mmCIF file with all atom_site columns, C-alpha atoms in Angstrom:
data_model
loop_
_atom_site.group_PDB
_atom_site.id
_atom_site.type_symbol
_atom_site.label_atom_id
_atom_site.label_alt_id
_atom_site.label_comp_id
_atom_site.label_asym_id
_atom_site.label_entity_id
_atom_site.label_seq_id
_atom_site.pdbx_PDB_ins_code
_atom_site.Cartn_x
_atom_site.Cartn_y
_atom_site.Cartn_z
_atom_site.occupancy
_atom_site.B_iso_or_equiv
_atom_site.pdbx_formal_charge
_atom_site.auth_seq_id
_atom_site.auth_comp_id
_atom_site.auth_asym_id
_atom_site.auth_atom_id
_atom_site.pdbx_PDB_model_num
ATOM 1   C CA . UNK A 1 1   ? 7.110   13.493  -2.813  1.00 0.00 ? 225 UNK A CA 1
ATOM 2   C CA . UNK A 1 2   ? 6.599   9.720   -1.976  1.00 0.00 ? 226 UNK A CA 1
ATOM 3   C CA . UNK A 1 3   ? 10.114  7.730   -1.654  1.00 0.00 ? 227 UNK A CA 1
ATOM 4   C CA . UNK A 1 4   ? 10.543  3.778   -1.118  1.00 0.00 ? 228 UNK A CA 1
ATOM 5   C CA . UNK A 1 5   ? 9.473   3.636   2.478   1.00 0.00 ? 229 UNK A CA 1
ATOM 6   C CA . UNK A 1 6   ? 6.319   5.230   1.406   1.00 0.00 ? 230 UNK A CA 1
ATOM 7   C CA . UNK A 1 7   ? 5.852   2.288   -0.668  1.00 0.00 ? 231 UNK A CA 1
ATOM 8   C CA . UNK A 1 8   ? 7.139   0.019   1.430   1.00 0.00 ? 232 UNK A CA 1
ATOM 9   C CA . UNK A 1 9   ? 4.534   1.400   4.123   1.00 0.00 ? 233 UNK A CA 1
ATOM 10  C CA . UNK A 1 10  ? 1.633   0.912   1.780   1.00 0.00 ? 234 UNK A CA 1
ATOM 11  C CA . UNK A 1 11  ? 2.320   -2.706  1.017   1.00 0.00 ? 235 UNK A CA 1
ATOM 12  C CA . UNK A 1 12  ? 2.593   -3.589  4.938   1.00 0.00 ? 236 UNK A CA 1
ATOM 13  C CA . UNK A 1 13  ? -0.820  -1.744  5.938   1.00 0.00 ? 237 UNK A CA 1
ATOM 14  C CA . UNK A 1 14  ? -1.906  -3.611  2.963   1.00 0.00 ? 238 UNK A CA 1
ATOM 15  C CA . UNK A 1 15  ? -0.804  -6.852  4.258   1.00 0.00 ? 239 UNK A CA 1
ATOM 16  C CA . UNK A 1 16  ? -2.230  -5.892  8.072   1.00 0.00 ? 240 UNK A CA 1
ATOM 17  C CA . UNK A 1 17  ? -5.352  -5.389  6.348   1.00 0.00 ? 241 UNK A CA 1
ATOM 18  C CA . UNK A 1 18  ? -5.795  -8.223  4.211   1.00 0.00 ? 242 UNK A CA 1
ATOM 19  C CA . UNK A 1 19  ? -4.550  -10.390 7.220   1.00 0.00 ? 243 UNK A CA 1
ATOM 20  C CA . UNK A 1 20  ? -7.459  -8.711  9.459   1.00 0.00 ? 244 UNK A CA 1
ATOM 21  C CA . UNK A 1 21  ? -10.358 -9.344  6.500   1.00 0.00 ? 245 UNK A CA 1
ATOM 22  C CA . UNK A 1 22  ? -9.384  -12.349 4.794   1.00 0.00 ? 246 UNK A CA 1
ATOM 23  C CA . UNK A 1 23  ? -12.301 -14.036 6.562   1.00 0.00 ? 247 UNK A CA 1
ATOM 24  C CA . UNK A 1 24  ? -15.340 -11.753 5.216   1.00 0.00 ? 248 UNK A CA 1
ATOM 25  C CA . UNK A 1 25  ? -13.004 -11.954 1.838   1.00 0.00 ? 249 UNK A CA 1
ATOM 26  C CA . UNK A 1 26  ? -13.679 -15.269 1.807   1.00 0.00 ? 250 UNK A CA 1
ATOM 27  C CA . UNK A 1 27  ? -17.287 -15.139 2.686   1.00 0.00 ? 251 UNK A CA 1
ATOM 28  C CA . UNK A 1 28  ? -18.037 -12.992 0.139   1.00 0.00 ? 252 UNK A CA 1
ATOM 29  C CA . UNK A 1 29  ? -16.094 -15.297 -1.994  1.00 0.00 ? 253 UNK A CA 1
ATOM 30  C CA . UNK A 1 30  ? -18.238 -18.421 -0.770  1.00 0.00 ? 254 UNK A CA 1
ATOM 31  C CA . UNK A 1 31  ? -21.512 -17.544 -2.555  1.00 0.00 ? 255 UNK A CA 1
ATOM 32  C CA . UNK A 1 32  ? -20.175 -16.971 -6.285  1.00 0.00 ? 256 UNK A CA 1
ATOM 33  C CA . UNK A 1 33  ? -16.392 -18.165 -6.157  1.00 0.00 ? 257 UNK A CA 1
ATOM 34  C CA . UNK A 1 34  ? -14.039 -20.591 -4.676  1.00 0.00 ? 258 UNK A CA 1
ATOM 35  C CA . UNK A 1 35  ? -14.614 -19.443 -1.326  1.00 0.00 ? 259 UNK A CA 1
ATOM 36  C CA . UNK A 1 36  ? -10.470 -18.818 -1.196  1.00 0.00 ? 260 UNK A CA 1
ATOM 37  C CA . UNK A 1 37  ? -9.928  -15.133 -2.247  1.00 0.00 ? 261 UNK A CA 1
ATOM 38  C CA . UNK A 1 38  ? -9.132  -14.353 1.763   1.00 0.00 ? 262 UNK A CA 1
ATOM 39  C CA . UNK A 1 39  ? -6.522  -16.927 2.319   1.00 0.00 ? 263 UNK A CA 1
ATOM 40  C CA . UNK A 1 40  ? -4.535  -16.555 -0.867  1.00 0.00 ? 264 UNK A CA 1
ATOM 41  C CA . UNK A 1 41  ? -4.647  -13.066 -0.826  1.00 0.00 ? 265 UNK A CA 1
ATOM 42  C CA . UNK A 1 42  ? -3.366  -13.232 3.141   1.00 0.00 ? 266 UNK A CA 1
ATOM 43  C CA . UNK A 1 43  ? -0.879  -15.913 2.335   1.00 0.00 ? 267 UNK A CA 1
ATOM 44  C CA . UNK A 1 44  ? 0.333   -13.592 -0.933  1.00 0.00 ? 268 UNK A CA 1
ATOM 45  C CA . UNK A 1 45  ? 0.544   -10.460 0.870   1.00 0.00 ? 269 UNK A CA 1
ATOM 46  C CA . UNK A 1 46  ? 2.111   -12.073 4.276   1.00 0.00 ? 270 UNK A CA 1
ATOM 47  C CA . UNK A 1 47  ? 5.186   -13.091 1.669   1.00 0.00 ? 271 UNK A CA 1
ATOM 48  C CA . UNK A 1 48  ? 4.815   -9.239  0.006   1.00 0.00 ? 272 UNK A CA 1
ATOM 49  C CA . UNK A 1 49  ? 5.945   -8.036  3.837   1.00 0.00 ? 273 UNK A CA 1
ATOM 50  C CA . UNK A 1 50  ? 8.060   -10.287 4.846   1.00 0.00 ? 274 UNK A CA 1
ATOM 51  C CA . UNK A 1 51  ? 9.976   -9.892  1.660   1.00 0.00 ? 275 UNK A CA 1
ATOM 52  C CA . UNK A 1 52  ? 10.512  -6.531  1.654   1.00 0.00 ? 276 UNK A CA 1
ATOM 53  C CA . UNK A 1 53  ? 11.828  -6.643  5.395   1.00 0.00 ? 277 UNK A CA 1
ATOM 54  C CA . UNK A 1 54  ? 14.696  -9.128  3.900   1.00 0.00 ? 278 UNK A CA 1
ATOM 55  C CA . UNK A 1 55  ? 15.412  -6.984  0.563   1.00 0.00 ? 279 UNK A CA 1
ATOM 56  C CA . UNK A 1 56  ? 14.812  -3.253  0.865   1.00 0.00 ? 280 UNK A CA 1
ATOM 57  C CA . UNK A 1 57  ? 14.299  -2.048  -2.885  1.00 0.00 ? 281 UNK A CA 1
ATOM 58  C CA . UNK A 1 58  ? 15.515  1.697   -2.372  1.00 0.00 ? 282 UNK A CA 1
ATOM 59  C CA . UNK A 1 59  ? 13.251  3.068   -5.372  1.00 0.00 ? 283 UNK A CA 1
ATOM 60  C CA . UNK A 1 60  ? 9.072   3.279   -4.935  1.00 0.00 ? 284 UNK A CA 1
ATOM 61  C CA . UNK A 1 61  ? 8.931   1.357   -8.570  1.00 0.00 ? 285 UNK A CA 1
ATOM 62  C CA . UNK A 1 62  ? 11.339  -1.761  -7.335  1.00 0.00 ? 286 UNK A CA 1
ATOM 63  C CA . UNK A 1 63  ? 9.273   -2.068  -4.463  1.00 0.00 ? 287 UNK A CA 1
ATOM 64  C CA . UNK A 1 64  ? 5.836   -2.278  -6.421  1.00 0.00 ? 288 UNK A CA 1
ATOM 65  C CA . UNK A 1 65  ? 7.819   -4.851  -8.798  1.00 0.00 ? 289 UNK A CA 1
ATOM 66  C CA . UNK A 1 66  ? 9.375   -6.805  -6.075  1.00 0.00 ? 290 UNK A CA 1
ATOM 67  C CA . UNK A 1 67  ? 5.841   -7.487  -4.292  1.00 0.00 ? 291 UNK A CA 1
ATOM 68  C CA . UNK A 1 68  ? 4.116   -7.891  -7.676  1.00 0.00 ? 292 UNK A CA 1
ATOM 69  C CA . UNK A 1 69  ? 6.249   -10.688 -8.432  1.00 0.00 ? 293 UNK A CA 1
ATOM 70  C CA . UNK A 1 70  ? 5.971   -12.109 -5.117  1.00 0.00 ? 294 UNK A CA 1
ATOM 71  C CA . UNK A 1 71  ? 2.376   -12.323 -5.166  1.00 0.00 ? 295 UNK A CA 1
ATOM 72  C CA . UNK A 1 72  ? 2.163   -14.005 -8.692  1.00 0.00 ? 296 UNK A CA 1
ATOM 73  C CA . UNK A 1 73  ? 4.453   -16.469 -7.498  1.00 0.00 ? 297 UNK A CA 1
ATOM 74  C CA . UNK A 1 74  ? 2.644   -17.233 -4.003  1.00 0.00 ? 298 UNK A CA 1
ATOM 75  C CA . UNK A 1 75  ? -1.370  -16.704 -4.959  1.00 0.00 ? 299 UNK A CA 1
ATOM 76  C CA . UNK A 1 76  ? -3.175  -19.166 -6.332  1.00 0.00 ? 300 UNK A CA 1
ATOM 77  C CA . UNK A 1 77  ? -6.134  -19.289 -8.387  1.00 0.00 ? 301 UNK A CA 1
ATOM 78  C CA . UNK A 1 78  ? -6.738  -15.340 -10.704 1.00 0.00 ? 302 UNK A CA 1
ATOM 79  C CA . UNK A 1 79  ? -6.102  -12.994 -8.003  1.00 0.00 ? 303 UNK A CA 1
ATOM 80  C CA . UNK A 1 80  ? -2.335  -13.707 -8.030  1.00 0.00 ? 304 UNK A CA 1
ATOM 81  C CA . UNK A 1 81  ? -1.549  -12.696 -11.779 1.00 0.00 ? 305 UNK A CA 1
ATOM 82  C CA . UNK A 1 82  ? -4.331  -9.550  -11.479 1.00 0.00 ? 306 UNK A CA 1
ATOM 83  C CA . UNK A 1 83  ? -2.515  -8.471  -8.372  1.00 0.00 ? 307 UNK A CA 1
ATOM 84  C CA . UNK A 1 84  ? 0.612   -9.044  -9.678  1.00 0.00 ? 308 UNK A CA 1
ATOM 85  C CA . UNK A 1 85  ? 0.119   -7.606  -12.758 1.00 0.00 ? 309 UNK A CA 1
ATOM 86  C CA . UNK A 1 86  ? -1.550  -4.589  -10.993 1.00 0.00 ? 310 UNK A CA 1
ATOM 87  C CA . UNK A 1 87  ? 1.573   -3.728  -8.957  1.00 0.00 ? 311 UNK A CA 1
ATOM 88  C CA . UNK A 1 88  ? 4.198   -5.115  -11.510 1.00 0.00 ? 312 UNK A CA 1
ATOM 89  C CA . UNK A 1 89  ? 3.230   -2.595  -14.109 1.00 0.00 ? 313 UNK A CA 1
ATOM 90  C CA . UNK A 1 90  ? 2.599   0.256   -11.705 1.00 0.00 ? 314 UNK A CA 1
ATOM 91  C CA . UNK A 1 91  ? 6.277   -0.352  -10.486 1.00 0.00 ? 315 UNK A CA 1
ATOM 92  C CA . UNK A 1 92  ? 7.435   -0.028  -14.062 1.00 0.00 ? 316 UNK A CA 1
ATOM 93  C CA . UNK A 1 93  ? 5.988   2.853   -15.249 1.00 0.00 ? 317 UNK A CA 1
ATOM 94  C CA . UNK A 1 94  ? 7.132   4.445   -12.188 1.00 0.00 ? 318 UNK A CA 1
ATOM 95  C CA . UNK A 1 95  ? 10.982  3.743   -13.605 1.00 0.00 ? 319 UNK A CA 1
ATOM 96  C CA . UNK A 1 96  ? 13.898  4.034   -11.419 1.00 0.00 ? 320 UNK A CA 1
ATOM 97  C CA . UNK A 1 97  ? 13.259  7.737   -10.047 1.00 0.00 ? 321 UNK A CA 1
ATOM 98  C CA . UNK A 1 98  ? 14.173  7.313   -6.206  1.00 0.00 ? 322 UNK A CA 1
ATOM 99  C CA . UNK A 1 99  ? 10.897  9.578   -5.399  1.00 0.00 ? 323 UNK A CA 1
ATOM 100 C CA . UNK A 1 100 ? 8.109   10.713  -7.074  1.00 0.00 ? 324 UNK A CA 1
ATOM 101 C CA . UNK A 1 101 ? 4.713   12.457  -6.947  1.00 0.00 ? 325 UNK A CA 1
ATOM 102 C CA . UNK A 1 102 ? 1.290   11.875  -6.003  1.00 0.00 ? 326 UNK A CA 1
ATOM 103 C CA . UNK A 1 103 ? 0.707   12.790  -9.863  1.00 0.00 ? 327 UNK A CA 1
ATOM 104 C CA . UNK A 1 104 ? 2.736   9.995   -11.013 1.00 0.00 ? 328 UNK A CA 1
ATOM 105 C CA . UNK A 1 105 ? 1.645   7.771   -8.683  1.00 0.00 ? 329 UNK A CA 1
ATOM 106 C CA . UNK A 1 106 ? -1.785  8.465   -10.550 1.00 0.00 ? 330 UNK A CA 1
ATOM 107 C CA . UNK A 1 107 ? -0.448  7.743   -13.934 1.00 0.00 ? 331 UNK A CA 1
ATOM 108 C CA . UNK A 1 108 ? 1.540   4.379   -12.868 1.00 0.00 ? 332 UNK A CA 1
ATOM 109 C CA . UNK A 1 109 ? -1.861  3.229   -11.516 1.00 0.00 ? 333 UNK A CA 1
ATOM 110 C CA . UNK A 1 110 ? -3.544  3.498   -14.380 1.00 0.00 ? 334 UNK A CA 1
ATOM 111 C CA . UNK A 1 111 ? -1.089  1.871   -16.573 1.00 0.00 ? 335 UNK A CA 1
ATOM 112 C CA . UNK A 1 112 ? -1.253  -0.633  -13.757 1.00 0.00 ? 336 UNK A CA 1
ATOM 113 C CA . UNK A 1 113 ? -5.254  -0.779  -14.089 1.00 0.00 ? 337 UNK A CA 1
ATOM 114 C CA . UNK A 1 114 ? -5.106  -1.002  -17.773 1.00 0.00 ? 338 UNK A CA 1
ATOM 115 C CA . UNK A 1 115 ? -2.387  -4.506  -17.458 1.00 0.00 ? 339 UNK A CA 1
ATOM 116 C CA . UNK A 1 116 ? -4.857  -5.752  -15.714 1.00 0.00 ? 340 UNK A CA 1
ATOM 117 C CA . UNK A 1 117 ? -7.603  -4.757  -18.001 1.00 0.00 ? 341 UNK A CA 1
ATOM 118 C CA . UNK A 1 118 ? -5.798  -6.569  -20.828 1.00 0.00 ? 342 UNK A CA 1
ATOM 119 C CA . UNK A 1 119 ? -5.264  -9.861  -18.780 1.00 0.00 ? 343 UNK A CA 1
ATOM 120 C CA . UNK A 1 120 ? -8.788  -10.354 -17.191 1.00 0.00 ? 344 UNK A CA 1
ATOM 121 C CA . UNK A 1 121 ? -10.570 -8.967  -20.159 1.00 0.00 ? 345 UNK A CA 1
ATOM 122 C CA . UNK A 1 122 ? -12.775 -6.765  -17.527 1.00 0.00 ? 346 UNK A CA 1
ATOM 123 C CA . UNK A 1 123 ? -14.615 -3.687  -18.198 1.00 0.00 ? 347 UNK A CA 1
ATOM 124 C CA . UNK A 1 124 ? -15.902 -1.109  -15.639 1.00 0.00 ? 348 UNK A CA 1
ATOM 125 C CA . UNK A 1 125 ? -19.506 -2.870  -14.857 1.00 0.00 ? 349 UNK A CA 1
ATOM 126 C CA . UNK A 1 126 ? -18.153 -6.794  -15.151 1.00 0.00 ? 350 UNK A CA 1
ATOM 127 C CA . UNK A 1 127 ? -18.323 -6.838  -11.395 1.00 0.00 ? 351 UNK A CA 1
ATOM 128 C CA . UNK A 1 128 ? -14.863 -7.444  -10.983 1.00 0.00 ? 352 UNK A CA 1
ATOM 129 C CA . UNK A 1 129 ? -11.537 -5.379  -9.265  1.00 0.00 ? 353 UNK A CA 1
ATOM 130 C CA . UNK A 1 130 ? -11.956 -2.771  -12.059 1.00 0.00 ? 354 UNK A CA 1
ATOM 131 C CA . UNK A 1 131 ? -14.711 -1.295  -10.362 1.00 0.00 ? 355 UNK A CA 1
ATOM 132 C CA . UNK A 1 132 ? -13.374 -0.611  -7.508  1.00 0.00 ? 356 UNK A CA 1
ATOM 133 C CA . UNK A 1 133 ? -9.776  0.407   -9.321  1.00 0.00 ? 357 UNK A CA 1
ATOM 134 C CA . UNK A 1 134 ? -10.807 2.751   -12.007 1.00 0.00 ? 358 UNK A CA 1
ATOM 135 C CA . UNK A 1 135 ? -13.119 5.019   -10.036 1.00 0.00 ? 359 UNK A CA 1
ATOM 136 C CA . UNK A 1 136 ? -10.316 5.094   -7.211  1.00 0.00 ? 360 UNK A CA 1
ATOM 137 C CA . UNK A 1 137 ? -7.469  6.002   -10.189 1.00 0.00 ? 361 UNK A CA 1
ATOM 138 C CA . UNK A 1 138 ? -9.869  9.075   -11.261 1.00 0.00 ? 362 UNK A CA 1
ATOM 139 C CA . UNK A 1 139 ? -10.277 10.654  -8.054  1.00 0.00 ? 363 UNK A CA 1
ATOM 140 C CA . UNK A 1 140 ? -6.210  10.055  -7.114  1.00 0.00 ? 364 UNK A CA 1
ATOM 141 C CA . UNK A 1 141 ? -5.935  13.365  -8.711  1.00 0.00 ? 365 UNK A CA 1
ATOM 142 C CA . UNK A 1 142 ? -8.479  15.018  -5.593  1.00 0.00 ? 366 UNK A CA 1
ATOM 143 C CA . UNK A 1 143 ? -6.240  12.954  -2.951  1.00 0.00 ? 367 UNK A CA 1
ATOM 144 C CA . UNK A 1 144 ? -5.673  9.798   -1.352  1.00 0.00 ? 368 UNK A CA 1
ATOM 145 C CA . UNK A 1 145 ? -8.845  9.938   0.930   1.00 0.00 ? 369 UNK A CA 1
ATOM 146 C CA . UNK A 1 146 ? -10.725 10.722  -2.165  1.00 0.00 ? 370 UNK A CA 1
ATOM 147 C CA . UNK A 1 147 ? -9.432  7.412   -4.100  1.00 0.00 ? 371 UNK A CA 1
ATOM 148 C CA . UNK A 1 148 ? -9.821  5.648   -0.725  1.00 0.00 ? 372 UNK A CA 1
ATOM 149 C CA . UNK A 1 149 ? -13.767 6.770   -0.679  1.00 0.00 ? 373 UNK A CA 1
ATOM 150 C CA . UNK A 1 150 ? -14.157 6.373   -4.114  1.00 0.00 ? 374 UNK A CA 1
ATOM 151 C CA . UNK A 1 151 ? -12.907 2.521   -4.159  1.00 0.00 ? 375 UNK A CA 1
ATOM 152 C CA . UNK A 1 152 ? -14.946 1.510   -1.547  1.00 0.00 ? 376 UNK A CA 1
ATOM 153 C CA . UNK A 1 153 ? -18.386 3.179   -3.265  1.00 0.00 ? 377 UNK A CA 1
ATOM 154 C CA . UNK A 1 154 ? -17.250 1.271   -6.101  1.00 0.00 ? 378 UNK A CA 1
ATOM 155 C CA . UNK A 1 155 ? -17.003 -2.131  -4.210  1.00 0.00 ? 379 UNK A CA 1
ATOM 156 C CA . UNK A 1 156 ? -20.261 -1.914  -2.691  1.00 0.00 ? 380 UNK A CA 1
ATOM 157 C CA . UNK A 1 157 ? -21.729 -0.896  -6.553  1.00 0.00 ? 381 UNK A CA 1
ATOM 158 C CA . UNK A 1 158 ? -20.779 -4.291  -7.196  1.00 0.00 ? 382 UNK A CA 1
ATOM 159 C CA . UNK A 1 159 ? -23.504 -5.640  -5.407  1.00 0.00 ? 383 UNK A CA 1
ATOM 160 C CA . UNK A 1 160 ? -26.532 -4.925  -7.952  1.00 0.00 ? 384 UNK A CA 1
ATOM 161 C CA . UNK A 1 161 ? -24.393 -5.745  -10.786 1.00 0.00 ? 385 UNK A CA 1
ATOM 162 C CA . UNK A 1 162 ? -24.532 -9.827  -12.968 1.00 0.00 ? 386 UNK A CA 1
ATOM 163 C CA . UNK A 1 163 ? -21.016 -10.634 -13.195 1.00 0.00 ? 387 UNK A CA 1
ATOM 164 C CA . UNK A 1 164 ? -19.599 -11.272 -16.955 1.00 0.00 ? 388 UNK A CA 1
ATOM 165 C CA . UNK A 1 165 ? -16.012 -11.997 -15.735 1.00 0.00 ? 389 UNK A CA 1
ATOM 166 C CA . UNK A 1 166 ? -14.516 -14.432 -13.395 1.00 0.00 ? 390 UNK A CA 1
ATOM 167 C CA . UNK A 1 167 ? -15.952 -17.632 -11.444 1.00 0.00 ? 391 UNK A CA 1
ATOM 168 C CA . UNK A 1 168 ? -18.913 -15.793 -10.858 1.00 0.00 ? 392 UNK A CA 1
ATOM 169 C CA . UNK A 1 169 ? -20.135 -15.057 -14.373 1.00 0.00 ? 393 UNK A CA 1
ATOM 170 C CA . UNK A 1 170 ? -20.581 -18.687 -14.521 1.00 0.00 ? 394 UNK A CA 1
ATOM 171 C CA . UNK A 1 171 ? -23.770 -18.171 -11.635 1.00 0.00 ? 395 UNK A CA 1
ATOM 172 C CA . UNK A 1 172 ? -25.197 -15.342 -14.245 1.00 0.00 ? 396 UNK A CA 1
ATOM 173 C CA . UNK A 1 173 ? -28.226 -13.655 -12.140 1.00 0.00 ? 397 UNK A CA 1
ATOM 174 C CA . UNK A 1 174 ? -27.451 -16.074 -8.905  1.00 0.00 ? 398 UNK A CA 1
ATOM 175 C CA . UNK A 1 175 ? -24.622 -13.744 -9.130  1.00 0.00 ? 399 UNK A CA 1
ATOM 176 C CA . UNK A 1 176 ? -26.575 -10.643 -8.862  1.00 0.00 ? 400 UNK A CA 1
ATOM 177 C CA . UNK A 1 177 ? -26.749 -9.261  -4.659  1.00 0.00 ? 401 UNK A CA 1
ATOM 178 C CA . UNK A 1 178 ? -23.256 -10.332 -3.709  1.00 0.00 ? 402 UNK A CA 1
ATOM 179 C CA . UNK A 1 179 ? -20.708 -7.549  -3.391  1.00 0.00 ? 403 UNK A CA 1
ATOM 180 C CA . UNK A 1 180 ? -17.407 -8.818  -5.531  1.00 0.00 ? 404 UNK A CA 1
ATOM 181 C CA . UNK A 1 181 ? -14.588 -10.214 -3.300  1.00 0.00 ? 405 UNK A CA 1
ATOM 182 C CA . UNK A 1 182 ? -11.904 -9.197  -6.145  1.00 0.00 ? 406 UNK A CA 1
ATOM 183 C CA . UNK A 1 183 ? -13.376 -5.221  -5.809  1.00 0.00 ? 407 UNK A CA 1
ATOM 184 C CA . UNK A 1 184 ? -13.703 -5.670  -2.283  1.00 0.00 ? 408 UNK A CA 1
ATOM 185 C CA . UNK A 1 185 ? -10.156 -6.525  -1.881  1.00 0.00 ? 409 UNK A CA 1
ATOM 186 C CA . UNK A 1 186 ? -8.775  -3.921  -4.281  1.00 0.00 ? 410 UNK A CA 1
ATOM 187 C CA . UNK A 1 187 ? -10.540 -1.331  -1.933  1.00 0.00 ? 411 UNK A CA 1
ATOM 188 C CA . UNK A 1 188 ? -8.793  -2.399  1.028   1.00 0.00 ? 412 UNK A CA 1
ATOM 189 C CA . UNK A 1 189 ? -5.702  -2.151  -1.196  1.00 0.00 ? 413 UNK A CA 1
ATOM 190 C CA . UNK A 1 190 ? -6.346  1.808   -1.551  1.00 0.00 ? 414 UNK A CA 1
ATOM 191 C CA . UNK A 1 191 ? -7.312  2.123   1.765   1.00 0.00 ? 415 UNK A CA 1
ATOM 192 C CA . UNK A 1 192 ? -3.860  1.113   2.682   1.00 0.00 ? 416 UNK A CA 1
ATOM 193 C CA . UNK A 1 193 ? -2.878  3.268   0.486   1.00 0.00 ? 417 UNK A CA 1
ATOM 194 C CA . UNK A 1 194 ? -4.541  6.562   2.190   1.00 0.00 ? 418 UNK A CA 1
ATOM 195 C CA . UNK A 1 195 ? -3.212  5.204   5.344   1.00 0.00 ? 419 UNK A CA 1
ATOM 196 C CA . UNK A 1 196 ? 0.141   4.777   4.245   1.00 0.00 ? 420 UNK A CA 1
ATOM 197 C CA . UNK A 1 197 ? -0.475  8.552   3.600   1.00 0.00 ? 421 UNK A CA 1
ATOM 198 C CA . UNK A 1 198 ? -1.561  9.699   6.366   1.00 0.00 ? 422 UNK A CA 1
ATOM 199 C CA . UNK A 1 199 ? -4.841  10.425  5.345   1.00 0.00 ? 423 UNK A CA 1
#
């Protein structure tokens, strides 16, 4: 069963991992973006951790609704409401249970991956976070190194694909041979994940 700190674990490798690739985030974000996904995500998920140092939320859903709302408040630009939203509405339909399991974890994220579907108006194939996010959801179920493989084969898919969502659907085929920043983020976000596992 997976309890706050477990939470709490995922969101700090998440921030030590951001922090460590916001540059290449931002390089990949250069070519077909505002060439800023790496600092706001590092400056969002630096306030994530040092948040929950100050306020330990003692259930895994407050914690995932504590740094969602920290992130939409301290990210700029799209990636601060999709994040937010991602890890909002996880932390919600995860409820108030002080543990739960890997299972459920599953579910939330979907629910979480579906918010977000609604907001950006993405579909698997758009070239967006939701590549990386829904492949990584459906293997959950196998494990976390499974999801953790699965996200980043569905970040580097990205590359091939003409973005229709985002800053970079406005490049149409100039678009086409860059690997997404928003899917290459999300991956590192389910790496920390399997980390925060142990796995």
């Amino acid at each position: 069963m997976l309890d706050a700190d477990f939470f709490r674990r995922w969101m700090t490798a998440t921030a030590a991992s951001v922090d460590r690739e916001a540059e290449r985030l931002t390089a990949l974000d250069s070519p077909i973006g505002d060439a800023d996904h790496g600092s706001n995500l590092q400056r969002g998920f630096t306030a994530v951790a040092a948040t929950l140092e100050k306020e330990a939320p003692d259930t895994p859903g407050a914690v995932l609704t504590l740094a969602g709302r920290q992130l939409i408040s301290t990210v700029g630009g799209a990636s601060g409401p999709l994040y937010g939203t991602l890890l909002r509405r996880t932390g919600k339909a995860l409820g108030d249970a002080g543990e739960v399991s890997e299972g459920q974890l599953a579910e939330a994220l979907r629910a979480g991956v579906e918010a977000v579907m609604t907001l950006g108006g993405a579909a698997p194939g758009d070239k967006t976070m939701i590549d990386t996010l829904v492949p990584a959801v459906d293997a959950l179920g196998t494990g976390f190194a499974a999801a953790r493989t699965a996200a980043e084969q569905g970040a580097l898919a990205t590359t091939p694909l003409q973005a229709r969502k985002g800053r970079a659907s406005y490049l149409g085929e100039r678009s086409i041979g860059h690997q997404d920043p928003g899917a290459t983020s999300a991956a590192l976000l389910i790496a920390a994940l399997a980390e925060a596992s142990g796995e």
